[in-house]
XYZ file of C-alpha atoms in Angstrom:
376
model
C 152.932 125.225 186.847
C 150.344 127.954 186.360
C 148.029 129.748 188.771
C 144.766 131.376 187.783
C 143.093 133.670 190.305
C 139.325 133.341 189.872
C 137.818 135.420 192.695
C 138.552 137.308 195.911
C 135.877 137.416 198.615
C 134.322 140.757 199.624
C 135.652 142.169 202.932
C 138.296 139.454 202.983
C 141.576 138.407 201.405
C 140.165 134.917 200.736
C 140.827 133.758 197.186
C 139.609 131.035 194.838
C 141.921 129.886 192.092
C 143.278 127.052 189.982
C 146.797 125.579 190.053
C 147.592 123.684 186.873
C 150.332 121.041 186.945
C 151.295 118.244 184.576
C 149.574 115.784 186.939
C 146.293 117.681 187.110
C 144.531 120.841 188.207
C 144.098 121.811 191.863
C 141.168 123.946 193.001
C 142.183 126.421 195.704
C 141.964 126.956 198.578
C 143.167 123.400 199.097
C 144.259 121.130 201.942
C 147.004 118.579 201.236
C 147.003 115.278 203.156
C 150.458 114.458 204.490
C 151.990 111.278 203.079
C 155.371 111.510 204.777
C 156.882 108.269 203.447
C 154.770 108.057 200.310
C 151.825 106.884 202.395
C 149.070 108.828 204.141
C 148.934 106.766 207.318
C 146.061 104.240 207.433
C 144.616 105.477 204.127
C 144.798 103.633 200.792
C 145.468 105.644 197.630
C 142.065 104.556 196.292
C 140.434 106.022 199.394
C 142.400 109.242 198.990
C 141.026 109.597 195.471
C 137.446 108.374 195.927
C 136.506 109.056 199.558
C 138.780 111.885 200.678
C 138.734 113.596 197.237
C 142.384 114.609 197.663
C 143.668 116.677 194.745
C 147.306 116.777 195.874
C 149.293 115.051 198.616
C 152.536 115.895 200.381
C 155.693 113.813 200.769
C 158.719 114.475 202.955
C 162.182 114.785 201.438
C 164.038 113.880 204.638
C 162.137 110.644 205.210
C 162.031 109.583 201.547
C 165.762 110.273 201.232
C 166.480 107.931 204.133
C 164.037 105.250 202.999
C 163.354 103.899 200.480
C 166.157 106.186 199.220
C 166.594 108.155 196.024
C 168.157 105.223 194.151
C 164.968 103.163 194.519
C 162.741 106.117 193.658
C 164.769 106.910 190.544
C 164.619 103.264 189.408
C 160.847 103.342 189.918
C 160.527 106.445 187.743
C 159.714 108.792 190.623
C 157.393 108.829 193.599
C 154.185 108.958 191.544
C 154.914 105.595 189.944
C 156.393 104.112 193.104
C 153.208 104.678 195.110
C 150.618 104.505 192.336
C 149.414 108.108 192.583
C 148.551 109.986 189.390
C 147.698 113.385 190.888
C 150.050 116.183 191.996
C 152.582 115.750 194.803
C 154.353 118.450 196.824
C 157.522 117.686 198.765
C 158.884 119.789 201.585
C 162.640 120.202 201.767
C 163.155 118.117 204.881
C 164.476 121.163 206.690
C 161.863 121.053 209.448
C 162.696 117.414 210.214
C 166.431 118.107 210.243
C 166.040 121.061 212.574
C 163.781 119.108 214.915
C 166.795 116.822 215.489
C 168.386 119.565 217.572
C 170.837 117.242 219.332
C 171.813 115.426 216.133
C 172.382 118.209 213.601
C 174.792 121.047 212.906
C 174.191 124.078 210.710
C 176.845 125.754 208.613
C 177.068 127.964 205.555
C 177.388 124.800 203.489
C 174.165 123.266 204.772
C 172.734 121.073 207.533
C 174.643 118.030 208.753
C 172.512 115.533 210.630
C 172.404 111.983 211.897
C 169.621 109.685 210.785
C 166.953 108.975 213.389
C 166.918 105.407 212.011
C 170.521 104.232 212.284
C 172.591 107.234 213.337
C 174.345 107.522 209.969
C 175.692 110.969 209.052
C 174.273 113.014 206.155
C 174.524 116.525 204.704
C 171.664 118.504 203.176
C 172.754 121.495 201.102
C 170.470 123.840 199.150
C 171.714 122.163 195.988
C 171.464 118.551 197.147
C 167.897 119.081 198.364
C 166.957 120.223 194.847
C 168.664 117.135 193.398
C 166.852 114.837 195.831
C 163.504 116.364 194.927
C 164.340 116.011 191.229
C 164.746 112.262 191.872
C 161.567 112.107 193.942
C 159.800 113.806 191.041
C 157.363 115.977 192.981
C 155.322 118.530 191.053
C 156.174 121.210 193.616
C 159.442 121.239 195.567
C 160.501 123.432 198.465
C 163.689 125.351 199.216
C 165.951 124.311 202.089
C 165.436 126.664 205.026
C 165.960 126.825 208.762
C 162.781 126.730 210.801
C 163.477 128.441 214.147
C 161.132 127.886 217.119
C 158.289 130.359 217.560
C 159.892 131.573 220.778
C 163.257 132.465 219.185
C 164.615 135.890 220.125
C 165.154 138.606 217.512
C 168.904 138.156 217.123
C 168.604 134.418 216.547
C 165.682 134.938 214.165
C 167.684 137.486 212.153
C 170.775 135.263 211.881
C 168.588 132.332 210.912
C 166.800 134.350 208.248
C 170.079 135.528 206.723
C 171.233 131.921 206.430
C 167.884 130.867 204.930
C 168.144 133.684 202.372
C 171.657 132.703 201.314
C 170.572 129.070 201.036
C 167.536 130.151 199.011
C 169.628 131.986 196.431
C 171.807 128.914 195.975
C 168.847 126.562 195.757
C 166.998 128.777 193.275
C 170.118 129.024 191.102
C 170.622 125.253 191.149
C 166.963 124.601 190.367
C 167.251 126.776 187.273
C 170.471 125.039 186.213
C 168.943 121.543 186.399
C 166.068 119.800 184.631
C 163.307 117.344 185.602
C 164.051 113.640 185.197
C 160.732 112.098 184.261
C 159.302 114.148 181.393
C 157.057 116.520 183.334
C 157.710 119.926 184.840
C 158.487 120.773 188.459
C 157.981 124.042 190.325
C 160.166 125.489 193.097
C 158.676 127.408 196.058
C 160.849 129.619 198.305
C 159.855 129.906 201.976
C 159.291 133.067 204.026
C 160.746 132.842 207.545
C 161.249 135.476 210.279
C 159.565 133.977 213.382
C 157.059 136.504 214.858
C 158.957 139.694 213.970
C 157.111 141.833 211.379
C 160.334 143.552 210.288
C 161.961 140.220 209.464
C 158.831 138.781 207.870
C 158.532 141.806 205.560
C 162.186 141.557 204.581
C 161.829 137.838 203.921
C 158.612 138.259 201.921
C 160.202 140.964 199.752
C 163.271 138.788 199.112
C 161.054 135.828 198.185
C 158.706 137.878 195.999
C 161.624 139.351 194.046
C 162.683 135.878 192.871
C 159.537 135.551 190.757
C 159.005 131.877 191.623
C 155.733 130.264 190.459
C 154.506 130.028 194.053
C 155.597 131.004 197.562
C 155.416 129.429 200.999
C 155.066 130.771 204.532
C 157.030 128.693 207.023
C 157.969 128.833 210.679
C 154.434 129.259 212.026
C 152.409 127.001 214.328
C 155.718 126.146 216.041
C 154.979 127.453 219.528
C 153.918 131.055 218.993
C 150.452 132.285 220.130
C 147.802 131.775 217.470
C 147.072 135.501 217.169
C 150.718 136.135 216.328
C 150.506 133.472 213.653
C 147.521 135.245 212.098
C 149.339 138.582 212.312
C 152.396 137.189 210.515
C 150.209 135.759 207.737
C 148.697 139.216 207.222
C 152.109 140.897 207.209
C 153.528 138.464 204.662
C 150.510 138.422 202.356
C 150.617 142.202 202.031
C 153.862 141.647 200.103
C 153.677 138.233 198.399
C 152.340 138.596 194.839
C 148.634 138.019 194.343
C 149.122 136.175 191.052
C 151.029 133.280 192.671
C 149.698 130.659 195.107
C 150.569 131.074 198.788
C 151.276 127.935 200.799
C 151.058 128.020 204.611
C 153.149 125.117 205.874
C 152.043 122.779 208.658
C 148.728 124.396 209.630
C 146.484 123.334 211.312
C 143.114 123.025 213.062
C 139.906 123.581 211.073
C 139.617 127.058 212.631
C 143.279 127.825 211.754
C 142.599 126.839 208.158
C 139.540 129.075 207.863
C 141.381 132.025 209.405
C 144.355 131.468 207.074
C 142.080 131.368 204.029
C 140.470 134.602 205.207
C 143.956 136.156 205.186
C 144.801 135.116 201.631
C 146.326 131.637 201.964
C 145.696 129.166 199.123
C 147.384 125.912 200.210
C 147.792 124.174 203.571
C 148.942 120.839 204.995
C 148.989 119.263 208.444
C 149.224 115.834 210.066
C 146.428 116.742 212.488
C 143.483 115.055 210.730
C 145.282 111.714 210.540
C 147.319 111.894 213.759
C 144.379 113.026 215.857
C 142.103 110.610 214.042
C 144.339 107.674 214.959
C 143.962 108.763 218.581
C 140.171 108.885 218.476
C 139.451 112.554 217.695
C 136.924 113.232 214.953
C 136.427 116.646 213.327
C 132.958 117.393 212.003
C 130.948 120.345 210.724
C 129.194 120.427 214.111
C 132.260 120.179 216.336
C 134.894 117.811 217.727
C 134.209 114.333 219.124
C 136.471 112.173 221.297
C 135.379 108.717 220.220
C 136.791 107.067 223.345
C 134.282 108.895 225.543
C 131.699 106.748 227.339
C 128.880 108.940 225.977
C 129.177 107.311 222.543
C 129.016 103.701 223.810
C 125.311 103.254 223.028
C 124.866 105.989 220.427
C 123.889 104.076 217.302
C 123.441 107.146 215.137
C 125.848 107.663 212.204
C 129.057 109.596 212.771
C 127.107 112.550 211.446
C 123.399 112.282 210.722
C 122.980 115.324 208.529
C 124.997 117.886 206.655
C 128.047 117.404 204.470
C 128.393 114.563 202.007
C 131.852 113.646 203.345
C 130.322 111.569 206.149
C 130.340 107.797 205.842
C 126.939 106.959 207.315
C 127.617 103.210 207.406
C 129.335 103.384 210.784
C 127.731 104.411 214.061
C 129.385 106.330 216.871
C 128.971 103.295 219.116
C 130.716 101.025 216.621
C 133.646 103.368 216.116
C 134.038 103.781 219.876
C 134.028 99.999 220.255
C 136.791 99.705 217.650
C 138.948 102.256 219.464
C 138.417 100.679 222.889
C 139.258 97.274 221.395
C 142.396 98.678 219.693
C 141.187 97.559 216.285
C 143.192 98.925 213.344
C 139.969 99.657 211.462
C 139.214 102.427 213.979
C 142.263 104.372 212.864
C 141.392 103.858 209.216
C 137.777 105.034 209.552
C 138.736 108.062 211.660
C 141.584 109.085 209.335
C 139.428 108.898 206.215
C 136.623 110.757 207.964
C 138.865 113.588 209.145
C 140.657 114.004 205.828
C 137.361 114.001 203.968
C 136.077 116.654 206.372
C 139.135 118.863 205.815
C 138.744 118.573 202.040
C 135.020 119.284 202.363
C 135.792 122.345 204.512
C 138.184 123.956 202.027
C 135.808 123.038 199.214
C 132.984 124.839 201.004
C 135.276 127.809 201.600
C 135.947 127.933 197.867
C 132.241 127.725 197.073
C 131.439 130.608 199.403
C 134.307 132.715 198.031
C 132.913 132.275 194.542
C 129.383 133.004 195.818
C 130.549 136.191 197.568
C 129.415 135.312 201.115
C 132.603 133.768 202.498
C 133.028 136.172 205.423
C 129.688 135.499 207.090
C 129.944 131.762 206.431
C 133.466 131.621 207.881
C 132.438 133.411 211.076
C 129.685 130.864 211.669
C 131.885 127.880 210.773
C 134.746 128.877 213.104
C 132.291 128.843 216.005
C 130.908 125.468 214.964
C 134.134 123.587 214.286
C 135.663 124.581 217.637
C 132.802 123.125 219.734
C 133.434 120.064 221.875
C 130.619 117.567 221.437
């Protein structure tokens, strides 16, 4: 994997670049739709390519490990072939899912022992086994096993957690370099910066991560309960240290405004379930603001979902029709809303890139943050 930095916006840390993988080139900043089980919910792969314009999608190691399982994925020749996706894939380590099972997991120096949310069976994730699992999945970019503490964790807990994450990282990085890909194309390994909301810990973690010299780096443990301003502060603290010649991936973020603010602070890659999860529940994100499609106000509004502006809008469907589908519990409602929201997110980061290259990102971003947070 290679990263080419093309431009940095004036009066901002916002960057435009290119990530080159064996499955294609990614233009940054980029948003990655979340395909937890090898499927972006309610969205066909054809729609991801043609309508959403997704350049890379994300899979989840924990869920794919449990089902369909690594044996099936290895027989299929990896996740790309299994799901019919010929563009890049990133997999997270599954750590966040394991640690969200607080009553069904136990941490130790060896790794994380947990019970499956499906059948209660017992499993162990170690830094080494998570690398092996992601080798079998065949993702273009894999993540290190880490602990993701809650945003409200106190300093002592955050420090102990970070020490464990750092020891796990060194083992995972060593094992990654001692093993090889299985399917004839290269894979990259990203370490993750933790440290909750404590600048001292974040700086230490960022320095430790940067010193590894990995092809890219991730920022984890944010958008997990801490105030949004603290999240922005931690991004700034970390990006003062992470190398500028490697992509920076902010994990699990967020709203359109969060994404624009993260880009402004030097983030290159983001993912979140929000566009699809909120879409399935009737919330549409647009360049003019947010719409709740279950609201009575849309019942006789026969205008398109968006009448002007970005090309991501599917003008075939009216607001009234989409509201009708949601009220009637039609599956098509979830599909239309999910595609719409994902296409908007990809349009938004694409516009951010265009304005970075044009040199007017800062003024554009200020206007867009105000617009995308409106309630329509």
